[in-house]
PDB file of C-alpha atoms in Angstrom:
ATOM      1  CA  UNK E   1     -29.667 -14.785   6.845  1.00 43.00           C
ATOM      2  CA  UNK E   2     -29.755 -11.048   5.131  1.00 43.00           C
ATOM      3  CA  UNK E   3     -28.129 -10.030   8.293  1.00 41.00           C
ATOM      4  CA  UNK E   4     -25.527 -12.945   8.326  1.00 43.00           C
ATOM      5  CA  UNK E   5     -24.613 -12.185   4.686  1.00 46.00           C
ATOM      6  CA  UNK E   6     -24.208  -8.800   5.312  1.00 43.00           C
ATOM      7  CA  UNK E   7     -21.977  -8.952   8.531  1.00 41.00           C
ATOM      8  CA  UNK E   8     -19.736 -11.790   6.403  1.00 46.00           C
ATOM      9  CA  UNK E   9     -19.150  -9.283   3.553  1.00 47.00           C
ATOM     10  CA  UNK E  10     -18.347  -6.291   6.000  1.00 43.00           C
ATOM     11  CA  UNK E  11     -15.635  -8.229   7.724  1.00 48.00           C
ATOM     12  CA  UNK E  12     -14.008  -8.946   4.199  1.00 44.00           C
ATOM     13  CA  UNK E  13     -14.234  -5.572   2.579  1.00 43.00           C
ATOM     14  CA  UNK E  14     -14.117  -3.202   5.420  1.00 41.00           C
ATOM     15  CA  UNK E  15     -10.576  -3.630   6.833  1.00 39.00           C
ATOM     16  CA  UNK E  16     -11.047  -1.181   9.760  1.00 36.00           C
ATOM     17  CA  UNK E  17     -13.300  -3.271  11.503  1.00 35.00           C
ATOM     18  CA  UNK E  18     -13.625  -3.293  15.405  1.00 30.00           C
ATOM     19  CA  UNK E  19     -13.600  -6.739  15.909  1.00 30.00           C
ATOM     20  CA  UNK E  20     -10.129  -8.252  16.633  1.00 31.00           C
ATOM     21  CA  UNK E  21     -10.987 -11.816  15.587  1.00 33.00           C
ATOM     22  CA  UNK E  22      -8.244 -13.339  13.021  1.00 28.00           C
ATOM     23  CA  UNK E  23      -9.088 -13.471   9.478  1.00 37.00           C
ATOM     24  CA  UNK E  24      -6.518 -12.897   6.566  1.00 33.00           C
ATOM     25  CA  UNK E  25      -8.616  -9.855   5.685  1.00 44.00           C
ATOM     26  CA  UNK E  26      -5.464  -7.770   4.706  1.00 67.00           C
ATOM     27  CA  UNK E  27      -6.208  -8.853   0.616  1.00 79.00           C
ATOM     28  CA  UNK E  28      -3.162  -9.095  -1.628  1.00 83.00           C
ATOM     29  CA  UNK E  29      -2.462  -7.073  -4.345  1.00 87.00           C
ATOM     30  CA  UNK E  30      -1.218  -9.785  -6.699  1.00 93.00           C
ATOM     31  CA  UNK E  31       0.577 -13.194  -6.700  1.00 95.00           C
ATOM     32  CA  UNK E  32       3.915 -11.880  -5.795  1.00 94.00           C
ATOM     33  CA  UNK E  33       2.948 -10.470  -2.883  1.00 93.00           C
ATOM     34  CA  UNK E  34       0.581 -13.277  -1.928  1.00 93.00           C
ATOM     35  CA  UNK E  35       3.373 -15.575  -2.153  1.00 95.00           C
ATOM     36  CA  UNK E  36       5.038 -13.133   0.743  1.00 95.00           C
ATOM     37  CA  UNK E  37       1.828 -13.110   2.684  1.00 92.00           C
ATOM     38  CA  UNK E  38       1.681  -9.418   1.947  1.00 91.00           C
ATOM     39  CA  UNK E  39       5.179  -8.883   3.914  1.00 95.00           C
ATOM     40  CA  UNK E  40       8.672  -9.087   3.571  1.00 95.00           C
ATOM     41  CA  UNK E  41       9.714  -5.633   4.293  1.00 96.00           C
ATOM     42  CA  UNK E  42      13.324  -5.737   3.022  1.00 96.00           C
ATOM     43  CA  UNK E  43      12.407  -7.327  -0.012  1.00 95.00           C
ATOM     44  CA  UNK E  44      12.967  -5.897  -3.895  1.00 92.00           C
ATOM     45  CA  UNK E  45       9.477  -6.023  -4.554  1.00 90.00           C
ATOM     46  CA  UNK E  46       6.197  -5.131  -2.215  1.00 87.00           C
ATOM     47  CA  UNK E  47       5.969  -1.437  -2.533  1.00 92.00           C
ATOM     48  CA  UNK E  48       2.199  -2.220  -1.557  1.00 91.00           C
ATOM     49  CA  UNK E  49       3.914  -2.552   2.097  1.00 93.00           C
ATOM     50  CA  UNK E  50       7.395  -0.396   1.765  1.00 96.00           C
ATOM     51  CA  UNK E  51       7.586   2.153  -1.067  1.00 96.00           C
ATOM     52  CA  UNK E  52      11.308   2.297  -0.560  1.00 96.00           C
ATOM     53  CA  UNK E  53      11.652  -1.010  -2.307  1.00 95.00           C
ATOM     54  CA  UNK E  54      10.919   0.615  -5.899  1.00 95.00           C
ATOM     55  CA  UNK E  55      14.259   1.971  -5.528  1.00 93.00           C
ATOM     56  CA  UNK E  56      15.843  -1.398  -5.996  1.00 91.00           C
ATOM     57  CA  UNK E  57      14.205  -2.698  -9.302  1.00 88.00           C
ATOM     58  CA  UNK E  58      15.366  -0.536 -12.556  1.00 88.00           C
ATOM     59  CA  UNK E  59      13.294  -2.222 -14.994  1.00 91.00           C
ATOM     60  CA  UNK E  60      10.355  -0.948 -16.880  1.00 94.00           C
ATOM     61  CA  UNK E  61       7.628  -3.399 -16.346  1.00 95.00           C
ATOM     62  CA  UNK E  62       3.738  -3.842 -16.588  1.00 97.00           C
ATOM     63  CA  UNK E  63       1.801  -6.392 -14.674  1.00 97.00           C
ATOM     64  CA  UNK E  64      -1.585  -8.153 -14.432  1.00 96.00           C
ATOM     65  CA  UNK E  65      -2.804 -10.278 -12.014  1.00 96.00           C
ATOM     66  CA  UNK E  66      -5.984 -12.321 -11.308  1.00 93.00           C
ATOM     67  CA  UNK E  67      -6.592 -13.351  -7.691  1.00 91.00           C
ATOM     68  CA  UNK E  68      -9.229 -15.153  -5.684  1.00 86.00           C
ATOM     69  CA  UNK E  69      -9.545 -15.206  -2.187  1.00 81.00           C
ATOM     70  CA  UNK E  70     -10.685 -17.500   1.000  1.00 76.00           C
ATOM     71  CA  UNK E  71     -14.436 -17.312   0.277  1.00 73.00           C
ATOM     72  CA  UNK E  72     -16.206 -18.466  -3.104  1.00 71.00           C
ATOM     73  CA  UNK E  73     -16.765 -16.044  -5.547  1.00 75.00           C
ATOM     74  CA  UNK E  74     -14.671 -13.157  -4.040  1.00 80.00           C
ATOM     75  CA  UNK E  75     -12.478 -12.217  -7.075  1.00 85.00           C
ATOM     76  CA  UNK E  76      -9.712  -9.768  -7.653  1.00 88.00           C
ATOM     77  CA  UNK E  77      -7.824  -8.456 -10.203  1.00 92.00           C
ATOM     78  CA  UNK E  78      -4.933  -6.149 -10.435  1.00 94.00           C
ATOM     79  CA  UNK E  79      -2.912  -3.891 -13.121  1.00 96.00           C
ATOM     80  CA  UNK E  80       0.815  -2.276 -11.925  1.00 96.00           C
ATOM     81  CA  UNK E  81       3.128  -0.247 -13.808  1.00 97.00           C
ATOM     82  CA  UNK E  82       6.667   0.310 -12.764  1.00 96.00           C
ATOM     83  CA  UNK E  83       9.337   2.398 -13.900  1.00 94.00           C
ATOM     84  CA  UNK E  84      12.677   3.491 -12.168  1.00 92.00           C
ATOM     85  CA  UNK E  85      11.796   5.205  -8.898  1.00 92.00           C
ATOM     86  CA  UNK E  86       8.102   4.856  -8.975  1.00 95.00           C
ATOM     87  CA  UNK E  87       5.041   2.472  -9.525  1.00 96.00           C
ATOM     88  CA  UNK E  88       1.293   3.045  -9.896  1.00 96.00           C
ATOM     89  CA  UNK E  89      -1.031   0.315  -9.095  1.00 95.00           C
ATOM     90  CA  UNK E  90      -4.796  -0.429  -9.727  1.00 93.00           C
ATOM     91  CA  UNK E  91      -6.528  -3.245  -7.937  1.00 90.00           C
ATOM     92  CA  UNK E  92     -10.166  -4.320  -6.970  1.00 89.00           C
ATOM     93  CA  UNK E  93     -11.877  -6.899  -4.914  1.00 84.00           C
ATOM     94  CA  UNK E  94     -15.369  -7.632  -5.861  1.00 81.00           C
ATOM     95  CA  UNK E  95     -18.573 -10.014  -5.368  1.00 77.00           C
ATOM     96  CA  UNK E  96     -21.029 -10.021  -8.063  1.00 69.00           C
ATOM     97  CA  UNK E  97     -25.038 -11.118  -7.688  1.00 63.00           C
ATOM     98  CA  UNK E  98     -24.801 -11.881  -3.609  1.00 63.00           C
ATOM     99  CA  UNK E  99     -28.192 -13.395  -3.511  1.00 61.00           C
ATOM    100  CA  UNK E 100     -30.459 -12.636  -0.387  1.00 62.00           C
ATOM    101  CA  UNK E 101     -32.857 -14.869   1.206  1.00 59.00           C
ATOM    102  CA  UNK E 102     -35.445 -14.045   4.155  1.00 61.00           C
ATOM    103  CA  UNK E 103     -35.632 -16.045   7.582  1.00 62.00           C
ATOM    104  CA  UNK E 104     -38.286 -17.780   6.224  1.00 60.00           C
ATOM    105  CA  UNK E 105     -36.871 -21.073   4.324  1.00 60.00           C
ATOM    106  CA  UNK E 106     -37.402 -20.623   0.602  1.00 61.00           C
ATOM    107  CA  UNK E 107     -35.748 -21.795  -2.895  1.00 65.00           C
ATOM    108  CA  UNK E 108     -36.286 -18.322  -4.500  1.00 65.00           C
ATOM    109  CA  UNK E 109     -33.889 -15.534  -3.253  1.00 63.00           C
ATOM    110  CA  UNK E 110     -35.654 -12.089  -2.253  1.00 63.00           C
ATOM    111  CA  UNK E 111     -32.732 -10.071  -4.332  1.00 64.00           C
ATOM    112  CA  UNK E 112     -29.251  -9.581  -4.912  1.00 63.00           C
ATOM    113  CA  UNK E 113     -26.672  -7.075  -4.707  1.00 64.00           C
ATOM    114  CA  UNK E 114     -22.845  -6.523  -5.480  1.00 71.00           C
ATOM    115  CA  UNK E 115     -19.820  -5.468  -3.409  1.00 77.00           C
ATOM    116  CA  UNK E 116     -16.555  -3.916  -4.241  1.00 81.00           C
ATOM    117  CA  UNK E 117     -13.240  -2.510  -3.285  1.00 84.00           C
ATOM    118  CA  UNK E 118     -11.036  -0.264  -5.352  1.00 90.00           C
ATOM    119  CA  UNK E 119      -7.720   0.951  -5.042  1.00 92.00           C
ATOM    120  CA  UNK E 120      -5.634   3.343  -6.651  1.00 93.00           C
ATOM    121  CA  UNK E 121      -1.829   3.683  -5.300  1.00 93.00           C
ATOM    122  CA  UNK E 122       1.170   5.748  -6.294  1.00 97.00           C
ATOM    123  CA  UNK E 123       4.770   4.910  -4.745  1.00 96.00           C
ATOM    124  CA  UNK E 124       7.803   7.069  -5.064  1.00 96.00           C
ATOM    125  CA  UNK E 125      11.449   6.568  -3.929  1.00 95.00           C
ATOM    126  CA  UNK E 126      14.663   8.303  -3.734  1.00 93.00           C
ATOM    127  CA  UNK E 127      17.998   8.017  -1.872  1.00 93.00           C
ATOM    128  CA  UNK E 128      19.945   9.764   0.710  1.00 94.00           C
ATOM    129  CA  UNK E 129      23.520   8.268   0.259  1.00 91.00           C
ATOM    130  CA  UNK E 130      22.979   4.590   0.707  1.00 92.00           C
ATOM    131  CA  UNK E 131      19.372   5.093   2.236  1.00 96.00           C
ATOM    132  CA  UNK E 132      16.340   4.335   0.215  1.00 96.00           C
ATOM    133  CA  UNK E 133      13.370   6.143   1.463  1.00 97.00           C
ATOM    134  CA  UNK E 134       9.991   6.060  -0.195  1.00 96.00           C
ATOM    135  CA  UNK E 135       5.945   6.885   0.356  1.00 97.00           C
ATOM    136  CA  UNK E 136       2.649   5.858  -1.186  1.00 96.00           C
ATOM    137  CA  UNK E 137      -0.305   7.995  -1.711  1.00 96.00           C
ATOM    138  CA  UNK E 138      -3.645   5.543  -1.829  1.00 93.00           C
ATOM    139  CA  UNK E 139      -7.184   6.530  -2.897  1.00 93.00           C
ATOM    140  CA  UNK E 140      -9.969   3.862  -1.807  1.00 90.00           C
ATOM    141  CA  UNK E 141     -13.730   3.326  -3.007  1.00 89.00           C
ATOM    142  CA  UNK E 142     -15.792   0.864  -1.210  1.00 84.00           C
ATOM    143  CA  UNK E 143     -19.390  -0.066  -1.929  1.00 81.00           C
ATOM    144  CA  UNK E 144     -21.716  -2.657   0.437  1.00 76.00           C
ATOM    145  CA  UNK E 145     -25.337  -3.039  -0.389  1.00 72.00           C
ATOM    146  CA  UNK E 146     -26.544   0.476  -0.106  1.00 76.00           C
ATOM    147  CA  UNK E 147     -23.650   1.828   1.666  1.00 79.00           C
ATOM    148  CA  UNK E 148     -20.339   3.481  -0.105  1.00 86.00           C
ATOM    149  CA  UNK E 149     -17.258   4.995   1.387  1.00 87.00           C
ATOM    150  CA  UNK E 150     -14.270   6.873  -0.011  1.00 90.00           C
ATOM    151  CA  UNK E 151     -10.856   7.241   1.415  1.00 92.00           C
ATOM    152  CA  UNK E 152      -6.896   8.304   1.248  1.00 94.00           C
ATOM    153  CA  UNK E 153      -3.811   6.792   3.163  1.00 94.00           C
ATOM    154  CA  UNK E 154      -0.234   7.644   3.328  1.00 96.00           C
ATOM    155  CA  UNK E 155       2.543   5.186   4.083  1.00 96.00           C
ATOM    156  CA  UNK E 156       6.081   5.411   4.662  1.00 97.00           C
ATOM    157  CA  UNK E 157       9.061   3.010   4.355  1.00 96.00           C
ATOM    158  CA  UNK E 158      12.939   2.929   4.028  1.00 97.00           C
ATOM    159  CA  UNK E 159      15.461   0.052   3.267  1.00 97.00           C
ATOM    160  CA  UNK E 160      19.234   0.194   3.866  1.00 96.00           C
ATOM    161  CA  UNK E 161      21.707  -2.430   2.622  1.00 96.00           C
ATOM    162  CA  UNK E 162      24.185  -3.359   5.357  1.00 95.00           C
ATOM    163  CA  UNK E 163      27.068  -4.966   3.841  1.00 91.00           C
ATOM    164  CA  UNK E 164      27.133  -7.419   0.611  1.00 90.00           C
ATOM    165  CA  UNK E 165      24.516  -9.716   2.107  1.00 94.00           C
ATOM    166  CA  UNK E 166      22.009  -7.941   4.119  1.00 96.00           C
ATOM    167  CA  UNK E 167      19.399  -5.240   3.831  1.00 97.00           C
ATOM    168  CA  UNK E 168      17.202  -3.649   6.751  1.00 97.00           C
ATOM    169  CA  UNK E 169      13.586  -2.269   5.819  1.00 97.00           C
ATOM    170  CA  UNK E 170      10.926  -0.785   7.916  1.00 98.00           C
ATOM    171  CA  UNK E 171       7.580   0.914   6.876  1.00 97.00           C
ATOM    172  CA  UNK E 172       4.550   1.783   8.351  1.00 97.00           C
ATOM    173  CA  UNK E 173       1.165   1.069   6.727  1.00 94.00           C
ATOM    174  CA  UNK E 174      -1.580   3.483   6.790  1.00 93.00           C
ATOM    175  CA  UNK E 175       0.489   5.835   8.570  1.00 94.00           C
ATOM    176  CA  UNK E 176      -2.236   8.538   7.828  1.00 93.00           C
ATOM    177  CA  UNK E 177      -5.847   7.212   7.106  1.00 91.00           C
ATOM    178  CA  UNK E 178      -8.923   9.106   6.455  1.00 90.00           C
ATOM    179  CA  UNK E 179     -12.183   7.261   5.288  1.00 88.00           C
ATOM    180  CA  UNK E 180     -15.522   9.470   4.605  1.00 88.00           C
ATOM    181  CA  UNK E 181     -18.042   6.887   6.493  1.00 83.00           C
ATOM    182  CA  UNK E 182     -15.854   4.499   8.148  1.00 80.00           C
ATOM    183  CA  UNK E 183     -13.144   4.453  10.733  1.00 82.00           C
ATOM    184  CA  UNK E 184      -9.337   4.764   9.461  1.00 85.00           C
ATOM    185  CA  UNK E 185      -7.588   1.691   8.386  1.00 87.00           C
ATOM    186  CA  UNK E 186      -5.395   0.127  11.160  1.00 90.00           C
ATOM    187  CA  UNK E 187      -1.670   1.126  11.325  1.00 93.00           C
ATOM    188  CA  UNK E 188       0.827  -1.938  10.521  1.00 95.00           C
ATOM    189  CA  UNK E 189       4.242  -1.391  11.664  1.00 97.00           C
ATOM    190  CA  UNK E 190       7.318  -3.572  10.245  1.00 97.00           C
ATOM    191  CA  UNK E 191      10.854  -4.120  10.711  1.00 97.00           C
ATOM    192  CA  UNK E 192      12.641  -7.026   8.861  1.00 97.00           C
ATOM    193  CA  UNK E 193      15.947  -8.281   7.319  1.00 97.00           C
ATOM    194  CA  UNK E 194      16.545  -9.948   4.041  1.00 97.00           C
ATOM    195  CA  UNK E 195      19.732 -12.069   3.665  1.00 96.00           C
ATOM    196  CA  UNK E 196      21.455 -13.355   0.776  1.00 95.00           C
ATOM    197  CA  UNK E 197      23.414 -16.870   1.353  1.00 93.00           C
ATOM    198  CA  UNK E 198      27.057 -16.470   0.177  1.00 91.00           C
ATOM    199  CA  UNK E 199      27.512 -18.658  -3.035  1.00 89.00           C
ATOM    200  CA  UNK E 200      23.995 -20.167  -2.854  1.00 92.00           C
ATOM    201  CA  UNK E 201      20.783 -19.342  -4.820  1.00 94.00           C
ATOM    202  CA  UNK E 202      19.094 -18.561  -1.347  1.00 95.00           C
ATOM    203  CA  UNK E 203      17.765 -15.384  -0.071  1.00 97.00           C
ATOM    204  CA  UNK E 204      16.018 -15.143   3.503  1.00 97.00           C
ATOM    205  CA  UNK E 205      13.420 -13.035   4.933  1.00 97.00           C
ATOM    206  CA  UNK E 206      12.697 -12.214   8.620  1.00 97.00           C
ATOM    207  CA  UNK E 207       9.855  -9.771   9.657  1.00 97.00           C
ATOM    208  CA  UNK E 208       8.749  -8.632  13.181  1.00 97.00           C
ATOM    209  CA  UNK E 209       5.379  -6.737  13.111  1.00 97.00           C
ATOM    210  CA  UNK E 210       2.536  -5.406  15.134  1.00 96.00           C
ATOM    211  CA  UNK E 211      -0.781  -4.743  13.586  1.00 93.00           C
ATOM    212  CA  UNK E 212      -3.255  -2.551  15.211  1.00 91.00           C
ATOM    213  CA  UNK E 213      -6.238  -4.612  15.092  1.00 88.00           C
ATOM    214  CA  UNK E 214      -4.308  -8.278  15.137  1.00 87.00           C
ATOM    215  CA  UNK E 215      -1.449  -7.259  17.139  1.00 91.00           C
ATOM    216  CA  UNK E 216       2.259  -8.908  17.090  1.00 95.00           C
ATOM    217  CA  UNK E 217       3.493 -11.257  14.731  1.00 95.00           C
ATOM    218  CA  UNK E 218       6.305 -12.554  12.529  1.00 96.00           C
ATOM    219  CA  UNK E 219       7.243 -13.813   9.156  1.00 96.00           C
ATOM    220  CA  UNK E 220       9.741 -15.674   7.606  1.00 96.00           C
ATOM    221  CA  UNK E 221      10.413 -17.074   4.225  1.00 96.00           C
ATOM    222  CA  UNK E 222      13.032 -18.260   2.057  1.00 96.00           C
ATOM    223  CA  UNK E 223      13.336 -17.599  -1.731  1.00 96.00           C
ATOM    224  CA  UNK E 224      15.392 -20.112  -4.122  1.00 95.00           C
ATOM    225  CA  UNK E 225      16.318 -17.486  -6.815  1.00 91.00           C
ATOM    226  CA  UNK E 226      17.951 -18.516 -10.289  1.00 90.00           C
ATOM    227  CA  UNK E 227      18.105 -16.576 -13.420  1.00 86.00           C
ATOM    228  CA  UNK E 228      14.529 -17.483 -14.536  1.00 92.00           C
ATOM    229  CA  UNK E 229      13.171 -19.440 -11.908  1.00 95.00           C
ATOM    230  CA  UNK E 230      12.097 -18.245  -8.192  1.00 96.00           C
ATOM    231  CA  UNK E 231      10.566 -20.318  -5.697  1.00 97.00           C
ATOM    232  CA  UNK E 232       8.916 -18.876  -2.460  1.00 97.00           C
ATOM    233  CA  UNK E 233       8.151 -20.484   0.673  1.00 96.00           C
ATOM    234  CA  UNK E 234       6.485 -18.293   3.801  1.00 96.00           C
ATOM    235  CA  UNK E 235       5.057 -18.419   6.802  1.00 95.00           C
ATOM    236  CA  UNK E 236       3.298 -15.736   8.838  1.00 93.00           C
ATOM    237  CA  UNK E 237       2.773 -16.226  12.859  1.00 93.00           C
ATOM    238  CA  UNK E 238       0.173 -14.068  14.857  1.00 90.00           C
ATOM    239  CA  UNK E 239       0.802 -14.509  18.503  1.00 90.00           C
ATOM    240  CA  UNK E 240      -2.523 -12.848  19.999  1.00 87.00           C
ATOM    241  CA  UNK E 241      -4.218 -15.754  17.933  1.00 84.00           C
ATOM    242  CA  UNK E 242      -1.464 -18.597  17.860  1.00 85.00           C
ATOM    243  CA  UNK E 243      -2.113 -18.825  14.276  1.00 85.00           C
ATOM    244  CA  UNK E 244       0.414 -19.938  11.500  1.00 89.00           C
ATOM    245  CA  UNK E 245      -0.500 -19.508   7.763  1.00 88.00           C
ATOM    246  CA  UNK E 246       1.553 -20.599   4.716  1.00 93.00           C
ATOM    247  CA  UNK E 247       2.488 -19.417   1.443  1.00 94.00           C
ATOM    248  CA  UNK E 248       3.812 -21.247  -1.866  1.00 96.00           C
ATOM    249  CA  UNK E 249       4.941 -19.342  -5.013  1.00 96.00           C
ATOM    250  CA  UNK E 250       6.631 -19.381  -8.121  1.00 96.00           C
ATOM    251  CA  UNK E 251       7.860 -16.884 -10.646  1.00 96.00           C
ATOM    252  CA  UNK E 252       9.280 -18.277 -14.171  1.00 96.00           C
ATOM    253  CA  UNK E 253      10.685 -15.784 -16.817  1.00 94.00           C
ATOM    254  CA  UNK E 254      10.933 -16.101 -20.462  1.00 93.00           C
ATOM    255  CA  UNK E 255      13.056 -13.277 -21.777  1.00 91.00           C
ATOM    256  CA  UNK E 256      10.593 -10.102 -21.425  1.00 94.00           C
ATOM    257  CA  UNK E 257       7.752 -12.240 -20.043  1.00 96.00           C
ATOM    258  CA  UNK E 258       7.504 -13.602 -16.401  1.00 97.00           C
ATOM    259  CA  UNK E 259       4.609 -15.686 -15.088  1.00 97.00           C
ATOM    260  CA  UNK E 260       3.762 -16.099 -11.409  1.00 97.00           C
ATOM    261  CA  UNK E 261       1.673 -18.143  -9.441  1.00 97.00           C
ATOM    262  CA  UNK E 262       0.980 -18.476  -5.483  1.00 96.00           C
ATOM    263  CA  UNK E 263      -1.222 -19.762  -3.041  1.00 94.00           C
ATOM    264  CA  UNK E 264      -1.605 -19.930   0.838  1.00 89.00           C
ATOM    265  CA  UNK E 265      -2.186 -23.139   3.072  1.00 86.00           C
ATOM    266  CA  UNK E 266      -4.356 -21.804   5.758  1.00 77.00           C
ATOM    267  CA  UNK E 267      -4.542 -22.957   9.347  1.00 73.00           C
ATOM    268  CA  UNK E 268      -8.235 -22.868   9.589  1.00 70.00           C
ATOM    269  CA  UNK E 269      -9.306 -25.069   7.007  1.00 69.00           C
ATOM    270  CA  UNK E 270     -12.749 -23.808   6.815  1.00 72.00           C
ATOM    271  CA  UNK E 271     -11.252 -21.474   4.369  1.00 75.00           C
ATOM    272  CA  UNK E 272     -10.548 -22.278   0.992  1.00 78.00           C
ATOM    273  CA  UNK E 273      -6.749 -21.518  -0.277  1.00 83.00           C
ATOM    274  CA  UNK E 274      -6.591 -18.556  -2.117  1.00 87.00           C
ATOM    275  CA  UNK E 275      -4.979 -18.590  -5.509  1.00 91.00           C
ATOM    276  CA  UNK E 276      -3.385 -15.875  -7.809  1.00 95.00           C
ATOM    277  CA  UNK E 277      -1.768 -15.760 -11.352  1.00 95.00           C
ATOM    278  CA  UNK E 278       0.325 -13.042 -12.615  1.00 97.00           C
ATOM    279  CA  UNK E 279       1.873 -12.074 -15.886  1.00 97.00           C
ATOM    280  CA  UNK E 280       4.467  -9.366 -16.043  1.00 97.00           C
ATOM    281  CA  UNK E 281       6.020  -7.726 -19.138  1.00 97.00           C
ATOM    282  CA  UNK E 282       9.645  -6.343 -19.234  1.00 95.00           C
ATOM    283  CA  UNK E 283      10.021  -3.343 -21.493  1.00 94.00           C
TER     284      UNK E 283
END
């Protein structure tokens, strides 16, 4: 049982696993990114994936998010500060007091331990004529039982408007990655488009991506966008595993405060649906 618990946790908290089995182990940053399944490379919000998106939000804001994941007792928090042209993000995922049992049946645990992932992430964007470019620099700390790891990563992305209603996005996540005690993080290459529908409060997103471990996939989302209320419906498909996951999210704004909530509907029913809550304050 001790070995089983460690294997499960290693699959959750160490993204650079040699296993290619499907699991939504690319953990979300907050409620807004969860509602887009961590994709939407041409969106105005998701600098965790595409740092060029910072260029399209000129508001100064501070955000807090409380997150849960597909396994019981896996909880996360995030704090994000955004100002024009840059953003700073801290987030963590943690499990406390994991009980260990020996192979001999017993109601008394032989011990306990904790596991956590910590990330500090800086995004910067700039424009060359109509082309927005951006980069991310990230630092990571992981602990699992008696094992620790530290690492650095670098991402790159761009976005370009096409006419009044379209925007093209491209990003390479983990373009550079180096960890002290584990393999580098897997690359994710994404290209996609955002489309505004004329005379309707509707925005459509479509991405194609290749994940170094999980293979090819696609993402589609529709956003019903009004001044104070947004509803987001998304779907992500992984070709190699023939699996589709769905997302649902809502953003509700009252003057300088915005509340967000999102969840996933997983094709694999053995996992619980994650849920994230977020509050954003606009200065």
